[in-house]
Coordinates of C-alpha atoms in Angstrom, one line a residue:
X1 CA 0.0 0.0 0.0
X2 CA 1.4 3.4 -0.9
X3 CA 1.8 6.1 1.7
X4 CA -1.0 8.2 0.0
X5 CA -3.5 5.3 0.1
X6 CA -2.6 4.4 3.7
X7 CA -3.3 8.0 4.7
X8 CA -6.7 7.9 3.0
X9 CA -7.7 4.7 4.7
X10 CA -6.5 5.9 8.1
X11 CA -8.5 9.2 7.6
X12 CA -11.6 7.2 6.7
X13 CA -11.3 5.0 9.8
X14 CA -10.8 8.1 12.0
X15 CA -13.9 9.8 10.6
X16 CA -15.9 6.6 11.1
X17 CA -14.8 6.5 14.7
X18 CA -15.7 10.1 15.2
X19 CA -19.2 9.4 13.9
X20 CA -19.6 6.4 16.3
X21 CA -18.4 8.4 19.2
X22 CA -20.6 11.4 18.5
X23 CA -19.8 15.1 17.9
X24 CA -19.0 16.0 21.5
X25 CA -16.4 13.3 22.0
X26 CA -15.3 12.6 18.4
X27 CA -11.6 12.2 17.5
X28 CA -11.3 15.8 16.3
X29 CA -13.3 17.4 19.2
X30 CA -11.5 18.4 22.4
X31 CA -13.6 19.4 25.3
X32 CA -12.1 22.3 27.2
X33 CA -12.4 21.7 30.9
X34 CA -12.1 25.4 31.6
X35 CA -9.8 27.3 33.9
X36 CA -9.1 26.1 37.4
X37 CA -11.2 28.3 39.7
X38 CA -9.7 29.8 42.8
X39 CA -12.2 28.0 45.0
X40 CA -11.1 24.7 43.4
X41 CA -7.8 25.1 45.3
X42 CA -9.6 25.2 48.7
X43 CA -9.3 21.5 49.3
X44 CA -6.7 19.5 51.3
X45 CA -5.6 17.6 48.2
X46 CA -5.0 20.8 46.2
X47 CA -2.7 22.2 48.9
X48 CA 0.0 19.8 47.8
X49 CA 0.1 21.6 44.5
X50 CA -0.1 25.0 46.2
X51 CA 3.1 24.3 48.2
X52 CA 4.9 22.8 45.1
X53 CA 4.0 26.1 43.3
X54 CA 5.6 28.1 46.1
X55 CA 8.8 26.1 45.6
X56 CA 8.6 26.4 41.8
X57 CA 8.1 30.2 41.9
X58 CA 11.0 30.7 44.3
X59 CA 13.3 28.6 42.1
X60 CA 12.3 30.3 38.9
X61 CA 13.5 33.7 40.1
X62 CA 16.3 32.6 42.4
X63 CA 18.6 31.4 39.6
X64 CA 17.9 34.6 37.7
X65 CA 19.0 36.7 40.7
X66 CA 22.1 34.5 41.2
X67 CA 22.9 35.1 37.5
X68 CA 22.7 38.9 37.7
X69 CA 24.5 39.0 41.0
X70 CA 27.4 37.1 39.6
X71 CA 27.7 39.5 36.6
X72 CA 27.2 42.7 38.7
X73 CA 29.6 41.7 41.4
X74 CA 33.2 40.3 41.4
X75 CA 32.1 36.7 41.2
X76 CA 32.2 36.5 37.4
X77 CA 33.1 38.7 34.5
X78 CA 30.1 39.5 32.4
X79 CA 31.6 38.3 29.1
X80 CA 28.4 38.2 27.1
X81 CA 26.5 40.2 24.6
X82 CA 23.2 40.7 26.3
X83 CA 22.4 44.4 26.9
X84 CA 22.3 43.9 30.6
X85 CA 25.6 42.1 30.6
X86 CA 27.3 45.0 28.8
X87 CA 26.1 47.3 31.7
X88 CA 26.5 44.9 34.6
X89 CA 30.2 44.2 33.9
X90 CA 30.8 47.9 34.5
X91 CA 28.7 47.9 37.7
X92 CA 25.7 49.6 36.2
X93 CA 22.1 48.7 36.7
X94 CA 19.0 50.9 37.3
X95 CA 15.2 50.6 37.6
X96 CA 14.7 50.0 33.9
X97 CA 16.7 46.7 34.1
X98 CA 15.1 45.0 37.1
X99 CA 11.5 44.2 36.2
X100 CA 12.0 40.4 35.9
X101 CA 13.9 40.1 39.2
X102 CA 11.6 42.4 41.1
X103 CA 8.4 40.9 39.8
X104 CA 9.7 37.3 40.2
X105 CA 10.8 37.6 43.9
X106 CA 7.6 39.5 44.7
X107 CA 5.6 36.8 43.1
X108 CA 7.4 34.1 45.1
X109 CA 6.9 36.1 48.3
X110 CA 3.2 36.7 47.6
X111 CA 2.4 33.2 46.5
X112 CA 3.9 31.8 49.7
X113 CA 2.3 34.4 52.0
X114 CA -1.1 34.2 50.4
X115 CA -0.9 30.4 50.2
X116 CA -0.5 30.3 53.9
X117 CA -3.7 32.3 54.3
X118 CA -5.4 29.7 52.1
X119 CA -4.0 26.8 54.0
X120 CA -5.2 28.3 57.3
X121 CA -8.7 28.6 55.8
X122 CA -8.7 25.0 54.4
X123 CA -7.0 23.2 57.2
X124 CA -8.6 24.9 60.2
X125 CA -7.7 23.1 63.4
X126 CA -5.4 20.8 61.4
X127 CA -3.2 23.7 60.3
X128 CA -0.6 23.4 63.1
X129 CA 1.8 20.5 62.6
X130 CA 1.1 19.9 59.0
X131 CA 4.5 19.5 57.2
X132 CA 3.2 21.4 54.2
X133 CA 2.6 24.4 56.4
X134 CA 6.2 24.3 57.7
X135 CA 7.5 24.2 54.2
X136 CA 5.3 27.1 53.1
X137 CA 6.5 29.3 56.0
X138 CA 10.1 28.4 55.0
X139 CA 9.5 29.7 51.4
X140 CA 7.9 32.8 52.7
X141 CA 11.0 33.4 54.8
X142 CA 13.4 32.7 52.0
X143 CA 11.6 35.0 49.5
X144 CA 11.7 37.8 52.0
X145 CA 15.4 37.2 52.8
X146 CA 16.3 37.2 49.1
X147 CA 14.3 40.4 48.6
X148 CA 16.1 42.1 51.5
X149 CA 19.6 40.9 50.5
X150 CA 19.5 42.0 46.9
X151 CA 17.3 45.1 46.6
X152 CA 18.1 48.6 47.7
X153 CA 14.6 49.3 49.0
X154 CA 11.6 47.0 49.5
X155 CA 7.9 47.3 48.9
X156 CA 5.0 45.1 50.1
X157 CA 1.7 44.9 48.2
X158 CA 1.5 48.4 46.8
X159 CA 2.7 50.2 50.0
X160 CA 5.5 52.7 50.4
X161 CA 9.1 51.9 49.8
X162 CA 11.0 50.8 53.0
X163 CA 14.6 50.0 54.0
X164 CA 15.7 46.5 53.2
X165 CA 15.6 45.7 56.9
X166 CA 11.8 45.5 56.7
X167 CA 12.2 42.4 54.5
X168 CA 14.6 40.8 57.0
X169 CA 12.1 41.5 59.8
X170 CA 9.4 39.7 57.9
X171 CA 11.8 36.9 57.1
X172 CA 12.5 36.4 60.8
X173 CA 8.8 36.1 61.5
X174 CA 8.2 33.6 58.8
X175 CA 11.3 31.5 59.7
X176 CA 10.2 31.5 63.3
X177 CA 6.8 30.1 62.3
X178 CA 8.6 27.6 60.1
X179 CA 10.6 26.4 63.1
X180 CA 7.5 26.1 65.3
X181 CA 5.6 24.2 62.6
X182 CA 8.6 21.9 61.7
X183 CA 9.0 21.0 65.3
X184 CA 5.4 19.9 65.5
X185 CA 5.5 18.1 62.2
X186 CA 8.9 16.4 62.8
X187 CA 10.4 17.7 59.5
X188 CA 14.0 18.0 60.4
X189 CA 15.2 19.3 57.0
X190 CA 12.7 22.2 57.2
X191 CA 13.7 22.8 60.8
X192 CA 17.4 23.1 60.0
X193 CA 16.7 25.2 56.9
X194 CA 14.5 27.6 58.9
X195 CA 17.2 28.0 61.6
X196 CA 19.8 28.7 58.9
X197 CA 17.5 31.1 57.1
X198 CA 16.7 33.0 60.3
X199 CA 20.5 33.2 61.1
X200 CA 20.9 34.8 57.6
X201 CA 18.0 37.2 58.3
X202 CA 19.4 38.2 61.8
X203 CA 22.7 38.8 60.1
X204 CA 20.9 41.2 57.8
X205 CA 19.5 43.0 60.8
X206 CA 22.9 43.2 62.5
X207 CA 21.7 41.0 65.4
X208 CA 24.8 38.9 65.6
X209 CA 24.1 37.2 68.9
X210 CA 20.8 35.8 67.6
X211 CA 22.4 35.0 64.2
X212 CA 25.1 32.9 66.0
X213 CA 22.5 31.2 68.2
X214 CA 20.6 29.9 65.2
X215 CA 23.7 29.2 63.1
X216 CA 25.0 26.9 65.9
X217 CA 22.0 24.6 65.5
X218 CA 22.8 23.8 61.8
X219 CA 25.4 21.1 61.2
X220 CA 28.3 21.8 58.8
X221 CA 27.2 19.2 56.3
X222 CA 23.6 20.4 56.0
X223 CA 22.4 21.9 52.7
X224 CA 18.9 23.0 51.6
X225 CA 18.4 23.6 47.9
X226 CA 16.3 25.5 45.5
X227 CA 15.2 22.7 43.1
X228 CA 15.7 22.6 39.3
X229 CA 15.0 20.0 36.7
X230 CA 15.5 19.3 33.0
X231 CA 11.8 18.5 32.8
X232 CA 10.8 21.8 31.2
X233 CA 12.4 25.1 30.2
X234 CA 10.8 26.8 33.3
X235 CA 12.6 24.4 35.5
X236 CA 16.1 24.8 34.0
X237 CA 19.0 26.2 35.9
X238 CA 19.7 29.4 34.0
X239 CA 23.4 29.6 35.2
X240 CA 24.1 26.3 33.5
X241 CA 22.4 27.5 30.3
X242 CA 24.2 30.9 30.3
X243 CA 27.6 29.3 30.8
X244 CA 27.4 25.9 29.0
X245 CA 24.9 26.7 26.2
X246 CA 26.0 30.3 25.9
X247 CA 29.1 32.1 27.1
X248 CA 27.5 35.0 29.0
X249 CA 29.9 35.1 32.0
X250 CA 33.4 33.8 32.7
X251 CA 35.6 33.1 35.8
X252 CA 38.5 34.7 33.9
X253 CA 40.6 36.9 36.3
X254 CA 38.1 36.5 39.1
X255 CA 39.1 35.3 42.6
X256 CA 38.2 31.7 41.6
X257 CA 40.7 32.0 38.7
X258 CA 43.4 33.5 40.8
X259 CA 43.1 30.8 43.5
X260 CA 43.2 28.1 40.9
X261 CA 46.4 29.5 39.5
X262 CA 47.9 29.6 43.0
X263 CA 46.8 26.0 43.8
X264 CA 47.4 24.5 40.4
X265 CA 43.7 23.5 40.2
X266 CA 40.4 25.2 40.9
X267 CA 39.1 25.4 44.5
X268 CA 36.5 22.6 45.0
X269 CA 34.0 25.3 46.0
X270 CA 34.5 27.2 42.7
X271 CA 35.2 24.6 39.9
X272 CA 35.6 25.8 36.3
X273 CA 36.9 24.6 33.0
X274 CA 39.4 26.8 31.0
X275 CA 37.8 26.5 27.6
X276 CA 41.0 27.5 26.0
X277 CA 42.2 24.1 27.0
X278 CA 39.1 22.1 27.7
X279 CA 36.4 20.5 25.6
X280 CA 34.1 23.5 25.1
X281 CA 32.1 24.7 22.0
X282 CA 33.9 28.0 22.2
X283 CA 37.1 29.3 23.9
X284 CA 35.8 32.8 24.1
X285 CA 32.8 34.6 25.7
X286 CA 29.9 35.9 23.7
X287 CA 31.7 39.3 23.7
X288 CA 34.2 37.7 21.3
X289 CA 37.2 38.6 23.4
X290 CA 37.1 37.4 27.0
X291 CA 38.5 33.8 27.5
X292 CA 35.7 31.5 28.6
X293 CA 36.4 30.0 31.9
X294 CA 33.2 27.9 32.3
X295 CA 31.7 27.3 35.7
X296 CA 31.2 23.7 36.6
X297 CA 29.4 24.1 39.9
X298 CA 26.2 23.6 38.1
X299 CA 27.0 21.0 35.5
X300 CA 23.5 20.3 34.0
X301 CA 20.1 21.9 33.5
X302 CA 18.7 20.3 36.6
X303 CA 21.5 21.3 39.0
X304 CA 20.1 22.5 42.3
X305 CA 21.3 25.8 44.0
X306 CA 22.0 25.9 47.7
X307 CA 20.0 28.5 49.7
X308 CA 21.0 27.4 53.3
X309 CA 24.3 25.7 54.1
X310 CA 26.0 24.6 57.3
X311 CA 29.3 25.8 55.9
X312 CA 27.9 29.3 55.7
X313 CA 26.7 29.0 59.3
X314 CA 30.3 28.4 60.4
X315 CA 31.3 31.6 58.5
X316 CA 28.5 33.5 60.2
X317 CA 30.1 32.4 63.5
X318 CA 33.5 33.4 62.2
X319 CA 32.3 36.9 61.3
X320 CA 30.6 37.4 64.6
X321 CA 33.9 36.4 66.3
X322 CA 35.9 38.9 64.1
X323 CA 33.5 41.6 65.0
X324 CA 34.2 40.9 68.7
X325 CA 37.9 40.9 68.1
X326 CA 38.3 37.2 68.6
X327 CA 40.6 36.1 65.8
X328 CA 41.4 32.7 67.2
X329 CA 37.7 31.6 67.1
X330 CA 37.2 33.1 63.7
X331 CA 40.0 31.1 62.2
X332 CA 38.8 28.0 63.9
X333 CA 35.4 28.3 62.3
X334 CA 36.9 29.1 58.9
X335 CA 39.1 26.1 59.2
X336 CA 36.1 23.9 59.9
X337 CA 34.8 25.0 56.5
X338 CA 38.1 24.4 54.8
X339 CA 38.4 20.9 56.3
X340 CA 34.9 20.0 55.2
X341 CA 35.9 20.8 51.6
X342 CA 39.1 18.9 51.9
X343 CA 41.3 22.0 52.0
X344 CA 44.4 22.6 54.1
X345 CA 43.6 24.7 57.2
X346 CA 45.0 28.2 57.6
X347 CA 47.9 28.3 59.9
X348 CA 47.1 31.0 62.6
X349 CA 50.8 31.8 62.7
X350 CA 50.6 33.2 59.1
X351 CA 47.7 35.5 59.9
X352 CA 48.8 39.1 60.4
X353 CA 45.9 40.2 62.6
X354 CA 42.2 41.1 62.4
X355 CA 42.8 43.9 59.9
X356 CA 40.0 45.3 57.6
X357 CA 38.9 45.0 54.0
X358 CA 40.6 48.3 53.0
X359 CA 43.9 47.0 54.2
X360 CA 46.3 45.8 51.4
X361 CA 47.3 42.8 53.6
X362 CA 45.6 39.7 52.2
X363 CA 46.6 37.6 55.2
X364 CA 44.5 39.5 57.8
X365 CA 41.3 38.1 59.3
X366 CA 38.8 40.2 57.4
X367 CA 40.5 39.5 54.1
X368 CA 40.5 35.8 54.8
X369 CA 36.8 35.8 55.7
X370 CA 36.1 37.8 52.6
X371 CA 37.8 35.1 50.4
X372 CA 36.2 32.2 52.3
X373 CA 32.6 33.6 52.0
X374 CA 33.3 34.5 48.3
X375 CA 34.3 30.9 47.4
X376 CA 32.0 29.0 49.8
X377 CA 28.9 30.9 48.5
X378 CA 30.1 31.2 44.9
X379 CA 27.2 31.6 42.4
X380 CA 24.6 31.3 45.0
X381 CA 23.2 34.8 44.7
X382 CA 24.9 36.1 47.9
X383 CA 28.0 38.0 46.8
X384 CA 26.3 41.4 46.1
X385 CA 24.9 41.4 49.6
X386 CA 28.3 41.0 51.1
X387 CA 29.7 43.8 49.0
X388 CA 26.8 46.0 50.0
X389 CA 26.9 45.4 53.7
X390 CA 30.7 45.6 54.0
X391 CA 30.9 48.7 51.8
X392 CA 33.5 46.6 50.0
X393 CA 36.4 48.3 48.2
X394 CA 35.4 46.6 45.0
X395 CA 32.4 49.0 44.8
X396 CA 34.9 51.8 44.3
X397 CA 35.5 51.3 40.6
X398 CA 36.5 47.6 40.9
X399 CA 37.6 46.0 37.7
X400 CA 37.8 42.3 36.5
X401 CA 38.3 42.6 32.8
X402 CA 36.1 45.6 31.9
X403 CA 36.6 48.9 33.8
X404 CA 34.1 49.5 36.6
X405 CA 32.4 52.8 37.4
X406 CA 32.8 54.4 40.8
X407 CA 30.7 53.7 42.7
X408 CA 29.5 50.4 41.3
X409 CA 25.9 49.4 42.0
X410 CA 25.7 47.3 45.2
X411 CA 22.0 46.4 45.1
X412 CA 19.1 46.1 42.6
X413 CA 16.7 49.1 42.5
X414 CA 12.9 48.9 42.6
X415 CA 11.7 48.0 39.1
X416 CA 10.2 50.2 36.4
X417 CA 6.9 48.3 36.6
X418 CA 6.6 49.2 40.3
X419 CA 7.6 52.8 39.6
X420 CA 4.9 53.1 37.0
X421 CA 2.1 51.5 39.0
X422 CA 2.7 52.3 42.7
X423 CA 1.9 56.0 43.7
X424 CA 3.1 55.4 47.2
X425 CA 6.9 55.0 46.5
X426 CA 9.4 57.8 46.4
X427 CA 10.0 58.3 42.6
X428 CA 13.0 60.6 43.1
X429 CA 14.8 58.1 45.3
X430 CA 13.9 54.9 43.5
X431 CA 13.1 55.6 39.8
X432 CA 16.0 57.3 38.3
X433 CA 18.7 56.3 35.7
X434 CA 21.9 55.0 37.1
X435 CA 24.4 57.8 37.6
X436 CA 28.0 56.8 38.4
X437 CA 29.4 59.0 41.2
X438 CA 25.8 59.9 42.3

């Protein structure tokens, strides 16, 4: 039978089946079930999907924020050709560039917070102790923490702009509820993640005694991740895509590169391939000139990104010790981290003192802590926050390959979409083009 005759016979059979089945359920008739109504989510079974949606919305924006943080800070050189990459590598970003990041993290925050209100309504007396509730509180805390760490000012639900501390205060409240709920539900992973998240939020508020108290509860080997998958494009890890399938940022001449040259191989916390020597599609970045040193921390589209780690908790303890003038304790905590990653400990005899970040001595306590946080939290969306809160010297025109403006941006501004729709924010403070030196 020829292909043409086979198609005719197949079509005839299909039409016959359609007649037998009737018009409404024929082969070529699809019955639209309609949109899922809001009230349809008000069932116990639907809450599983509601909480998965909180996780998904957080992950969708978190890797995007980690990607812009890497290009805007000293983690990676923005070696690409995107318009934003060409600005970020000089340390430039303003309200016209941040719609996706602002809207994404606000969506993640609102979905978690509003989802909790729905869960209270649906579960009633069964609300307390439900493991889904603990997880929902955790995502509400994480979204607020990420908002506070990365944006210059924060806004909640159409209200006025506020200092970033307002987001950290909300994060503390949600993490505290996550802790209470996780204790009742017996979900140890949520419990430890919430303690770690609250330690991060207390650090943002400058409450170091409470930050240390929470950090001490988290073991060094603990990690809680934002989840990614190669199941669909929405679930892909964008850092992998932009370094393996494109060449939009490179480790060339960064701290990760310098440490690798000193050691003879990359630090295990900041692995990369030098594409001038490795098996890569292109040895140069998308800018056509910067050597492509491809990150390997996220080696596939489904690679998860840490949001809370025990190793960071040790570094929180180390920083608190430095702030109290206790160099010995700070080094001991730093060496716990280095030992965990299989690295040689730092010999206290080689450390010149506590020092400060504006000191040229790379062997003082603050410079060591700076390097250890940089490498331990590499490509996890945390570096810009450290630069901001420390008023780091890199902000003063710091350069990797491309020259930096002075001062470089240290946080993401409120977005253009918020500026255009919210009459309650200060337009003069928040909605202006970037001005170096301003």
